[in-house]
Structure formats: structure tokens, C-alpha cells
Short mmCIF file of C-alpha atoms in Angstrom, two decimals:
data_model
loop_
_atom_site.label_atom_id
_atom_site.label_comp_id
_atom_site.label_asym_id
_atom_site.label_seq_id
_atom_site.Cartn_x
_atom_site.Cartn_y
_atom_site.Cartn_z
CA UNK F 19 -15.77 12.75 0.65
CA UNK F 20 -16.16 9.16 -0.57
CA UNK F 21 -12.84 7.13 1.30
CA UNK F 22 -13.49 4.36 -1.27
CA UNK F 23 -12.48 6.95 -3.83
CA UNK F 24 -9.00 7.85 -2.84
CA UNK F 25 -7.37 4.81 -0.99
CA UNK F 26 -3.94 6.14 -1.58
CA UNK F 27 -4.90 9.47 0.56
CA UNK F 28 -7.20 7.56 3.23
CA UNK F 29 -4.27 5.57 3.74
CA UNK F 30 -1.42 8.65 4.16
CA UNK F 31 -4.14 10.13 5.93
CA UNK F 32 -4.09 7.25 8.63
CA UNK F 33 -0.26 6.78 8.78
CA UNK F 34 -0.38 10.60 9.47
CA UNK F 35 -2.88 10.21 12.49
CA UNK F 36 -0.87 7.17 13.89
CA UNK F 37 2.30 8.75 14.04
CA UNK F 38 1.04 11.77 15.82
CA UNK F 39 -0.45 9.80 18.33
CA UNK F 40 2.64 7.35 18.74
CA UNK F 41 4.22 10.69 19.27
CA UNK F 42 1.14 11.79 22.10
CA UNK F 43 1.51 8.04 23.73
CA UNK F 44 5.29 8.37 24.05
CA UNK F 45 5.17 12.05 25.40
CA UNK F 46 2.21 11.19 27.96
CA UNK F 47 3.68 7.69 28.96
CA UNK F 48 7.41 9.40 29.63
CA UNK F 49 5.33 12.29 31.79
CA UNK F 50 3.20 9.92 33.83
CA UNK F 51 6.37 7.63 34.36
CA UNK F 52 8.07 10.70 35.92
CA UNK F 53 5.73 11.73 37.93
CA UNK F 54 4.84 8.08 39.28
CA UNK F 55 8.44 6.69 39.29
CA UNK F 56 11.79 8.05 41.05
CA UNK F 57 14.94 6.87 39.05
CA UNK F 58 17.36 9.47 41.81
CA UNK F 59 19.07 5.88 42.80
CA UNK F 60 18.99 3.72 39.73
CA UNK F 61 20.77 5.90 37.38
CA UNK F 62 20.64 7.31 33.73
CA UNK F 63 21.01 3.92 32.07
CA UNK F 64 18.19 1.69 34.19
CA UNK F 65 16.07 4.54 33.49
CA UNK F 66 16.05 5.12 29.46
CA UNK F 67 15.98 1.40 29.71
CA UNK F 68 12.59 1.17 31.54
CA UNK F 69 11.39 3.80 29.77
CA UNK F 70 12.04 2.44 26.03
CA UNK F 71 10.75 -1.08 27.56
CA UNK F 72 7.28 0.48 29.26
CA UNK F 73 7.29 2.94 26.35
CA UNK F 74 7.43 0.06 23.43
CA UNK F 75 5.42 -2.42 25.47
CA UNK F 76 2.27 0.38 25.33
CA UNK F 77 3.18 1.15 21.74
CA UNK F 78 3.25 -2.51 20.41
CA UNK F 79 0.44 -4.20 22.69
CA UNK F 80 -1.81 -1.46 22.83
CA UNK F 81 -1.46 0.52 19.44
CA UNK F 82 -0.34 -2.32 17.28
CA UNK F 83 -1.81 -6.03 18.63
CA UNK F 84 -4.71 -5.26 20.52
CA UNK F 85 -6.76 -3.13 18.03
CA UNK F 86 -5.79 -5.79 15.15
CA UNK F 87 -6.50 -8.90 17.06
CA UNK F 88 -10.10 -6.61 17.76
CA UNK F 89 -10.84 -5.70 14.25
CA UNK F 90 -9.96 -9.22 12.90
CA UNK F 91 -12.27 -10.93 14.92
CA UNK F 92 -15.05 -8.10 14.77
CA UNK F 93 -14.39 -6.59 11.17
CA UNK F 94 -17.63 -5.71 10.35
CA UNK F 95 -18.07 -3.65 13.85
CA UNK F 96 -14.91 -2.39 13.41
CA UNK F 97 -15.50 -1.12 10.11
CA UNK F 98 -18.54 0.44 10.85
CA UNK F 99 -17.49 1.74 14.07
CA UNK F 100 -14.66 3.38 12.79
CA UNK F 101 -15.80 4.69 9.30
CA UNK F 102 -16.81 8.05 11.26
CA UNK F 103 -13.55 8.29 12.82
CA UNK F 104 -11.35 7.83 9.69
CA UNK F 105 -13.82 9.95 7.26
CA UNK F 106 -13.05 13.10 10.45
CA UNK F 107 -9.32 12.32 10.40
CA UNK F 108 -9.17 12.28 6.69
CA UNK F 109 -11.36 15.70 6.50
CA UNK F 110 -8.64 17.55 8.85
CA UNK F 111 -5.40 16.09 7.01
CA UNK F 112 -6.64 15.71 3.39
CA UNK F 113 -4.17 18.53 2.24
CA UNK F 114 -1.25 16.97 3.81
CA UNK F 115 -2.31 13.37 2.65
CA UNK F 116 -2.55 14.46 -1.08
CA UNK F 117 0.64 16.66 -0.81
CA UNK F 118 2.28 13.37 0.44
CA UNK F 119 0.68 10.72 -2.23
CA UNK F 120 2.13 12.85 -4.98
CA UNK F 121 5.43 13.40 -3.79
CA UNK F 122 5.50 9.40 -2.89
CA UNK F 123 4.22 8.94 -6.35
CA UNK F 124 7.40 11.13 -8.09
CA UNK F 125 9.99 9.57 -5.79
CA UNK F 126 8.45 6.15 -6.56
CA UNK F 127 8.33 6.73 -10.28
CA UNK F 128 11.85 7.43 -10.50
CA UNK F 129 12.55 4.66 -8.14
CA UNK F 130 11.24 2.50 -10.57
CA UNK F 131 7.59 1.65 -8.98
CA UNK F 132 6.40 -1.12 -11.32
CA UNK F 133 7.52 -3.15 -8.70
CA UNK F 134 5.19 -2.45 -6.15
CA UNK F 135 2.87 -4.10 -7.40
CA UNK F 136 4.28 -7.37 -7.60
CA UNK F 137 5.11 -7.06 -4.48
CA UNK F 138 1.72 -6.13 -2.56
CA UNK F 139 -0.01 -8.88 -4.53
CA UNK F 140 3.08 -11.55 -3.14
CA UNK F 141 2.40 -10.00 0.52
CA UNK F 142 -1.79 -10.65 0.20
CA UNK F 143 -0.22 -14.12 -0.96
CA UNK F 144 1.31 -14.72 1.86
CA UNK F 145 -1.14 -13.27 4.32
CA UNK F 146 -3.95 -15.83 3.13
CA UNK F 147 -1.44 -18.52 2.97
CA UNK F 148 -0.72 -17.78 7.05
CA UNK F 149 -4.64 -18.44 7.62
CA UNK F 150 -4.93 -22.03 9.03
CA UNK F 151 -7.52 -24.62 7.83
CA UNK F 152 -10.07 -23.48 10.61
CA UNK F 153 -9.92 -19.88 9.37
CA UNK F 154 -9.86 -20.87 5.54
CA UNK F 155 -10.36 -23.92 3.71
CA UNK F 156 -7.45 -24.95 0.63
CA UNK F 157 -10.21 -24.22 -1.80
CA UNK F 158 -11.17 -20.65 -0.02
CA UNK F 159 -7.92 -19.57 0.39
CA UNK F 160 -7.23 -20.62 -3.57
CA UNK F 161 -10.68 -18.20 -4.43
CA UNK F 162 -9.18 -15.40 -2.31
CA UNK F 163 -5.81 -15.33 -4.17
CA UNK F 164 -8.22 -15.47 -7.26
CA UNK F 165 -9.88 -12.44 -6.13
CA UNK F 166 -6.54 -10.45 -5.26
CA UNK F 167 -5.31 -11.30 -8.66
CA UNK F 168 -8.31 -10.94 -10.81
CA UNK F 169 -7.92 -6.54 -11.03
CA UNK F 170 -4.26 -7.75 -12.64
CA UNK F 171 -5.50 -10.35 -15.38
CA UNK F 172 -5.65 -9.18 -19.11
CA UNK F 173 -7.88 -10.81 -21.60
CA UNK F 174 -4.45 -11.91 -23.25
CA UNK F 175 -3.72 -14.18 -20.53
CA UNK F 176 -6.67 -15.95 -20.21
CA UNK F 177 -8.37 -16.57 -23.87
CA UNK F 178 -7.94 -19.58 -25.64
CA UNK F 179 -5.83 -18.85 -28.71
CA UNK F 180 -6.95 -19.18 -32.63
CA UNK F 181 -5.23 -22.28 -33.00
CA UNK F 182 -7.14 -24.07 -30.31
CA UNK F 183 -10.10 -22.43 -31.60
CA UNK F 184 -12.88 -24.49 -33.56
CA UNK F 185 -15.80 -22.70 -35.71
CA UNK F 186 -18.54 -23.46 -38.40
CA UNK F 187 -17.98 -22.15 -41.86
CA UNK F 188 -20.34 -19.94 -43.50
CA UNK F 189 -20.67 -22.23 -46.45
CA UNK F 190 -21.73 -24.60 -44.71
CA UNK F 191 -24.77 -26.45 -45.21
CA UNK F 192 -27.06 -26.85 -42.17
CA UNK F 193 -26.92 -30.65 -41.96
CA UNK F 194 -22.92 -29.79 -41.27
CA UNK F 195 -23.73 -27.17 -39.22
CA UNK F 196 -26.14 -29.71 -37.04
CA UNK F 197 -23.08 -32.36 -36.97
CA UNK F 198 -20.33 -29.75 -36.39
CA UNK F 199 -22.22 -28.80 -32.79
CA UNK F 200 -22.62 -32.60 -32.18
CA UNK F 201 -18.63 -33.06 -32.43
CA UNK F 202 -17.91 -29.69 -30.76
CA UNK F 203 -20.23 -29.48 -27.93
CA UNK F 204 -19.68 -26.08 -27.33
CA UNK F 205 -22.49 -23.66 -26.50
CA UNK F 206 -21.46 -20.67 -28.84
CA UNK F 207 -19.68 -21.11 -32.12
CA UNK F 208 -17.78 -18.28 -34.12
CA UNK F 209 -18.75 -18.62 -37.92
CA UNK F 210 -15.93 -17.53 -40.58
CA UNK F 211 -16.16 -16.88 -44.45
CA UNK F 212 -12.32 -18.02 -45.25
CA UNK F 213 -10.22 -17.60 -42.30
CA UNK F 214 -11.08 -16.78 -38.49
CA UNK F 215 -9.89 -13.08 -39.47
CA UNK F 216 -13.16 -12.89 -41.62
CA UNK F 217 -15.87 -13.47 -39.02
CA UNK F 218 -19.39 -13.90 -40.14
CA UNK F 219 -20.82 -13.70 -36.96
CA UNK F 220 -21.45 -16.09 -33.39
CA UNK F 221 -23.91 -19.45 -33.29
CA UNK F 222 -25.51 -19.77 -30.43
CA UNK F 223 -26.30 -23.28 -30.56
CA UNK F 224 -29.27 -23.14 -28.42
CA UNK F 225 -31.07 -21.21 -31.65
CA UNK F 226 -31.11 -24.46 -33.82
CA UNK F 227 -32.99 -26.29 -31.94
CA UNK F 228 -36.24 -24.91 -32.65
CA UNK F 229 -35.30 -25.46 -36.36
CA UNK F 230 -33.95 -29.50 -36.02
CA UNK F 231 -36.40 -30.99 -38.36
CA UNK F 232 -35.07 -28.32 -41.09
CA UNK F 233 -33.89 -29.90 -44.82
CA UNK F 234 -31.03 -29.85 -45.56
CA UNK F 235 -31.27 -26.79 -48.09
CA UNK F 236 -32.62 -24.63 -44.51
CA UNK F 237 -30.67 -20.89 -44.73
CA UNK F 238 -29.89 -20.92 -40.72
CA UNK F 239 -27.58 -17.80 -41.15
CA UNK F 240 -30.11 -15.86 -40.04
CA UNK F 241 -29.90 -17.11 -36.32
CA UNK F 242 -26.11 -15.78 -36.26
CA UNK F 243 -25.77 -12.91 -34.07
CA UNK F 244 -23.66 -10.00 -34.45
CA UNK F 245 -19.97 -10.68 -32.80
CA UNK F 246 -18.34 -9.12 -29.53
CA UNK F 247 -14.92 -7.73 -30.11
CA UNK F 248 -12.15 -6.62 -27.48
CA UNK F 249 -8.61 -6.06 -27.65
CA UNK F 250 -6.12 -7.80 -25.86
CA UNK F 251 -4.56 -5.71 -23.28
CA UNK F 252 -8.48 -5.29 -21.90
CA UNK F 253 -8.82 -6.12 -17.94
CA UNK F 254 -10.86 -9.07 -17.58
CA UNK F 255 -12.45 -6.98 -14.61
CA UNK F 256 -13.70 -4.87 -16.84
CA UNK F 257 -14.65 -7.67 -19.38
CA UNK F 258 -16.82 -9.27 -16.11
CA UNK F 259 -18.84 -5.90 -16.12
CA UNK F 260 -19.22 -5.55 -19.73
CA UNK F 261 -20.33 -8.79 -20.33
CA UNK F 262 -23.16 -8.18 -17.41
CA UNK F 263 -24.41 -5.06 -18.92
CA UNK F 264 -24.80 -6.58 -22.45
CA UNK F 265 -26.20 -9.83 -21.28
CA UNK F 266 -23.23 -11.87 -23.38
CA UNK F 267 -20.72 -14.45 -22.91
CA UNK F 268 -18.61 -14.35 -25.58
CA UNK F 269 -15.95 -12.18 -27.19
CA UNK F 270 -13.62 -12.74 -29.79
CA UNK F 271 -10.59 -11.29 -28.75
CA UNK F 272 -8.41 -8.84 -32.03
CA UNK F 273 -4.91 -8.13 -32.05
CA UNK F 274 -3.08 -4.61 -32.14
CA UNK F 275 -3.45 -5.49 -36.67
CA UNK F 276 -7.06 -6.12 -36.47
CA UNK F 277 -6.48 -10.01 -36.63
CA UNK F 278 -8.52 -12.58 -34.48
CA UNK F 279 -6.13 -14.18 -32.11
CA UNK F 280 -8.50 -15.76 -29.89
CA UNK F 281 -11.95 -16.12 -28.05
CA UNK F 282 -12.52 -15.62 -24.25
CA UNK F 283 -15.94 -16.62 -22.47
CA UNK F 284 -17.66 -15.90 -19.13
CA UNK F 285 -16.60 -18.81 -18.16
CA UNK F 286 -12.69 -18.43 -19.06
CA UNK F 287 -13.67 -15.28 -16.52
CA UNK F 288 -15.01 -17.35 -13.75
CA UNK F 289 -12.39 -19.95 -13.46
CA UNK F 290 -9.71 -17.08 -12.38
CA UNK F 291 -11.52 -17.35 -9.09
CA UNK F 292 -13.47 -20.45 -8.58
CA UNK F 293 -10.83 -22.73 -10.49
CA UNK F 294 -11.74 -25.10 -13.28
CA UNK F 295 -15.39 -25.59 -14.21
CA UNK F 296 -15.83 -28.93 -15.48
CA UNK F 297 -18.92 -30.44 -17.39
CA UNK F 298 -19.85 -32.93 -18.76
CA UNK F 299 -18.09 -32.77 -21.96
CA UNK F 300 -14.52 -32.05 -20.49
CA UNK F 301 -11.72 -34.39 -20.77
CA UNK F 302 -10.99 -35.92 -16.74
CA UNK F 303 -7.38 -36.03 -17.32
CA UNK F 304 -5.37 -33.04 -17.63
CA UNK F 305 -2.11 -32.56 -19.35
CA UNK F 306 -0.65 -30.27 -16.17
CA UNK F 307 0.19 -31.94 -12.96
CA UNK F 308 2.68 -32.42 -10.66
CA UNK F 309 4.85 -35.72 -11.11
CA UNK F 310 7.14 -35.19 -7.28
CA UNK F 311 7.94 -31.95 -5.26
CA UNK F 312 10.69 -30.97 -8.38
CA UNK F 313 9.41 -32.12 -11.55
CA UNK F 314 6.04 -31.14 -13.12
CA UNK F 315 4.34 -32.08 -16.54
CA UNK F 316 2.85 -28.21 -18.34
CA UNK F 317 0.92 -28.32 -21.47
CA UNK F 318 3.37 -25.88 -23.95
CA UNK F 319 0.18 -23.03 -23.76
CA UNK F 320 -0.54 -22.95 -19.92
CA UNK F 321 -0.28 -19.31 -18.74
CA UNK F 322 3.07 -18.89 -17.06
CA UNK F 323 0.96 -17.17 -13.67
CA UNK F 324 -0.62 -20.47 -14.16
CA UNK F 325 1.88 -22.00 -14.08
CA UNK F 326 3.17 -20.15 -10.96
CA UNK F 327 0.42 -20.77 -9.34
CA UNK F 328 0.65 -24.58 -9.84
CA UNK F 329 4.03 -24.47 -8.33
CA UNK F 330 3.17 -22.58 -5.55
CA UNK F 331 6.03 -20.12 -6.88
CA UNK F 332 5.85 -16.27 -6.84
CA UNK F 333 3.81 -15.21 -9.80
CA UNK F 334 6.73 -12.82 -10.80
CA UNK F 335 9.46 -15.63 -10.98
CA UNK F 336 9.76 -15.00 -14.56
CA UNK F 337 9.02 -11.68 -15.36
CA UNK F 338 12.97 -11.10 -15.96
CA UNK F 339 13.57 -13.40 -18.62
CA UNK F 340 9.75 -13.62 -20.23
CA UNK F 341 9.94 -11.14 -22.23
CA UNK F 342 6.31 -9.91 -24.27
CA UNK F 343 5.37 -13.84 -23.77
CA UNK F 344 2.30 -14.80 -21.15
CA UNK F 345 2.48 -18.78 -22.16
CA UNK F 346 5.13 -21.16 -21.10
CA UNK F 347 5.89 -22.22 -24.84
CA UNK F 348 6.59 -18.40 -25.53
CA UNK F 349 8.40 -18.02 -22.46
CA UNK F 350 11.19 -21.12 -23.73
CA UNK F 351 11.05 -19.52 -27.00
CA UNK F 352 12.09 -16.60 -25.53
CA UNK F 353 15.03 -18.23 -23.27
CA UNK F 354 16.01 -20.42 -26.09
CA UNK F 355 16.48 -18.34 -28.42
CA UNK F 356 15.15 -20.80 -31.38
CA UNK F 357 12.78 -23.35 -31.72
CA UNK F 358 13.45 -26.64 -29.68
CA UNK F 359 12.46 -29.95 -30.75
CA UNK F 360 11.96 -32.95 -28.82
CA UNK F 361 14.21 -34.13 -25.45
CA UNK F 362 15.89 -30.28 -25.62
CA UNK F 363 16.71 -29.42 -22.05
CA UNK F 364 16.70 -25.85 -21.54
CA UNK F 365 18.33 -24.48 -18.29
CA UNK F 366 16.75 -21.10 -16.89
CA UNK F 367 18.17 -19.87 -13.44
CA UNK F 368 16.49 -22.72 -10.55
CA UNK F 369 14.60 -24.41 -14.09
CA UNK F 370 15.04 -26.52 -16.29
CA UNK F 371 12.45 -27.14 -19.36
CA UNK F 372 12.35 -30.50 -21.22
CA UNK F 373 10.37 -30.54 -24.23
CA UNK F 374 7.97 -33.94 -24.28
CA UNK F 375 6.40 -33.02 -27.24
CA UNK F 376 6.17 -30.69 -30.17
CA UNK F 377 3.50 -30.58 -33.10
CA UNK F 378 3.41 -28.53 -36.15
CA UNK F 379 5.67 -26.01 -34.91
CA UNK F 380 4.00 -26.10 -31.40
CA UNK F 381 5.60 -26.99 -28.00
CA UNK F 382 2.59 -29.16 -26.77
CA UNK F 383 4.03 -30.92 -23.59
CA UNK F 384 7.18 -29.60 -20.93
CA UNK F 385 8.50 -31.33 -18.18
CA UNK F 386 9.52 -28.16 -15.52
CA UNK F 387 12.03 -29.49 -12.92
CA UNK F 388 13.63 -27.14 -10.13
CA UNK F 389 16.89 -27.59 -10.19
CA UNK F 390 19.05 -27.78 -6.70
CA UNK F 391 20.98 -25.29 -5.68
CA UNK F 392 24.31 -26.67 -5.67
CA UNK F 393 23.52 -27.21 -9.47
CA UNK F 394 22.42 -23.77 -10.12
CA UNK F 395 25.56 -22.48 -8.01
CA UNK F 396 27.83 -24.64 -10.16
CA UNK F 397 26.98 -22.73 -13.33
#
């Protein structure tokens, strides 16, 4: 049996084990206190007393502190030491442990277990948040909550959307197509016939430059390359792998219609762990910061886990009032009702939004202040 491939069992398989042997620690410590200890004189009470106190102090210190104190500061040993142990235990209660998972799993569906989830990835939150600086740097501990959301993260929330999307059109000559890289400076182009629903195909840009001292007239739609499509709902774990096994980095992202909403690089991928990747074409100044400890300044399309993140907030803060949106200018659309325009204030719960800016229909700049409580109570 592979442990890695049922976790849910391994784990009811363990709780199982420790609760029998809580049971063995308390029956052998209350035997061994009778034998060892006279209570004729003290009476009933002094002597459930000692015995809960000896009883809880073995239980606690000795199957609860000691063996995690040990394991954190000798995982590895641990892990291997123990991997025989737990693969045995699992063996003799496997029935028991899958009998359990799927009754947990019924209860918990009717329960309403979407929840779970949320809350698991809050607790990992705040158990690398506990880690001081000697055990984790600011910029390890911001990878690590990278990691623990990355299995989460759909392609949705993380591409760059059509509108901010810039291409080459197929009519174009390859003199424009030479100055269109030059004022892009992006590695990999899409190329569209009338609209980026109507993709040609992807320009690597690195293939023009055997042909620079081309004419003007030079057909260079032969170097295009055949396009990578994926929907949005796809994991951007399983994105990571796909894009290793074809040897790509780029994939135009279609809607549930068949329409290009957006593009989404390995890079995009990357930065949900490592944080931004800048080069030497990025702009130094970003549109998202934090003004004071209750106001902060959000480009309109920043993802709202983002967002979250920025804030140091839960990442489900908003998941009652969001709606289907995963960007903060969808998620005031959605709260608002209609679309704001400039100096709107919109109150949601401990929020307020304050639109700075808004372009062709777009919310391009928000001003997110907490509000204080005696505020929010007020209402």
C-alpha cells in the first residue's frame, strides 16, 4: 500500500492507533498508580484528582509534546523512522479507516464541507506565520504560503485578461511586426486575423532574429507556431506539469463559449510562489501598495486572494459577498450593484471601496480602507 495514495485513510488510520493507546496509557498509568500509591487516608476526591493530574501530565508531555518537539527538530529521521510503523498500523486498521473516511465524508457533505477547506489552508496560514525569523525568513514564509495555496489556484485567477492583452496582426507586414516586438518587449506574442477570438497562431520572438535583415515584403508567418489552449477552471498545478511535458510557456486561456479571455505564462505560474519576477522591462512602481495600516491603493483587476494576501487578511474574507467574480473590480460590481464612477464610496461589512479611477468602462484604481468597528457597529 502506497500511504501517499490515501492521506484521508493514513490519517483515520493514525487517530485510530492514538486513541487506543491513550486508552492503554490511561489503563496502565491508573494500575501502576494503585499498586505504587495508597489513597486509604486521603480520600475519594485527592485521589481522582492525582490521578486525572499524573494521568494528563503523561498524556500531554509524553504522547502529545515530546514526540512533536522530536519530529520537528529531526523530521527527516522521524519520517523515515516511522514510515514502517505507520505503513503496519495502517495494514491492520485499513478496513476501519476507510469505513470511517466515508462515513466522515457523508456527514461532512451534508454538513456543508466546502468549508473545510478554507479553513485548513487559514490553519497552515497561521502555523507558518507562528515560525519566528530564525526558523523562517519573511520571504520563506511568503513561498511556503505560496506552496500551500498553489493546489487551490485556477488559471482564471491568475491570467492576464484580453483587455490587457497586446498581439501582432496577421496582416501585418514584417517591418511592423519587427517594431511591434520593439514596443512590446514581450518574449511570445499571440497573432490574430480580426479579433483575439480568431487566433492565427503564437510569435516567439526569439525566431525573427535569424531573419532581421529581411525586406520588408519577407512572409514571416511561417515562424508562428501552433497555439496552446486551456479552459479556465484548469488548476494551475496541473498547468505547471503540462507545460513541463510539452516544453511550452504559453497558453491562451478560452472561455466556457469558445472565446479568448486571456493568456497565462510560466511565469504568471511561478510568481504564485516566488512573488513578482521583475526584469528589465517592468515598470518599478506598482499601482498596489499600502498607504497606512487602514487604507490601501488596488489596481481595479488585482485578484481579490491577492488582494487578501496584501492585507494580510484571510483569503476567504470575501467569498460571501463575491459572487462568480475573482478580481476586485468584479467583486464592487458585484456589491454595488451598478457601475460606479469616480469618488463612489462603497461600504462592504469592515470595507469600504473608493473608486480613484475609471477608464472606458473599467475600474482602474480603488482605495480599500478598513473601517473601525464602532463604524461598522453603527450601521
Amino acid at each position: 500500500v502506497n500511504l501517499l495514495d490515501e492521506p484521508k485513510e493514513v490519517y483515520a488510520s493514525l487517530l485510530i492507533a492514538g486513541t487506543l493507546v491513550n486508552i492503554c496509557i490511561i489503563v496502565l498509568s491508573n494500575f501502576l498508580i494503585n499498586q505504587f500509591v495508597s489513597f486509604d487516608k486521603l480520600g475519594a476526591v485527592v485521589e481522582a484528582l492525582s490521578k486525572v493530574t499524573a494521568i494528563s501530565f503523561v498524556l500531554v508531555f509524553g504522547g502529545k509534546i515530546f514526540p512533536k518537539v522530536w519530529a520537528a527538530q529531526n523530521n527527516l529521521r522521524f519520517a523515515y523512522g516511522s514510515s514502517f510503523v505507520i505503513e503496519a498500523l495502517h495494514l491492520l486498521l485499513r478496513r476501519i479507516s476507510k469505513w470511517t473516511v466515508k462515513l466522515a465524508d457523508r456527514i461532512g457533505k451534508r454538513a456543508g464541507s466546502h468549508k473545510t477547506d478554507a479553513m485548513s489552508m487559514l490553519e497552515l496560514d497561521a502555523a507558518i506565520d507562528i515560525k519566528s525569523d530564525e526558523e523562517a525568513s519573511p520571504e520563506e514564509k511568503s513561498i511556503m504560503k505560496g506552496i500551500v495555496k498553489f493546489g487551490n489556484i485556477s488559471v482564471k485567477q491568475i491570467m492576464r485578461s484580453r483587455l490587457d492583452v497586446s498581439g501582432i496582426e496577421y496582416s501585418s507586414s514584417f517591418g511592423q511586426v519587427i517594431k511591434r516586438v520593439e514596443e512590446l518587449h514581450y518574449s511570445r506574442l499571440p497573432v490574430y486575423r480580426s479579433s483575439l477570438d480568431e487566433l492565427a497562431g503564437i510569435l516567439n520572438t526569439k525566431d525573427l532574429i535569424a531573419h532581421l535583415n529581411e525586406p520588408e515584403n519577407y512572409d514571416w508567418h511561417p515562424l508562428m507556431r501552433q497555439p496552446y489552449f486551456v479552459p479556465e477552471p484548469k488548476l494551475i498545478e496541473d498547468l505547471l506539469i503540462e507545460f513541463q511535458q510539452k516544453h511550452i510557456h504559453f497558453a491562451v486561456v478560452v472561455d466556457e463559449f469558445g472565446g479568448t479571455s486571456g493568456i497565462v505564462t510560466m511565469e504568471d505560474i511561478l510568481e504564485e510562489v516566488i512573488g513578482e519576477i521583475k526584469d528589465e522591462f517592468d515598470e518599478e512602481e506598482s499601482n498596489n501598495y499600502k498607504v497606512d495600516d487602514n487604507n490601501y491603493i488596488f489596481e481595479g483587476k488585482i485578484m481579490i486572494y491577492d488582494m487578501c494576501r496584501i492585507m494580510k487578511l484571510p483569503i476567504n474574507t470575501f467569498d460571501m459577498v463575491k459572487g462568480e467574480s475573482e478580481s476586485l473590480a468584479g467583486l464592487i460590481l458585484e456589491v454595488a450593484g451598478e457601475f460606479p464612477t469616480i469618488d463612489w464610496v462603497i461600504p462592504c461589512g469592515d470595507f469600504e471601496f473608493g473608486i480613484l479611477k475609471v477608464d472606458n468602462h473599467r475600474i482602474q484604481l480603488v482605495k480599500v480602507t478598513i473601517r473601525p468597528k464602532s463604524t461598522v457597529s453603527n450601521e
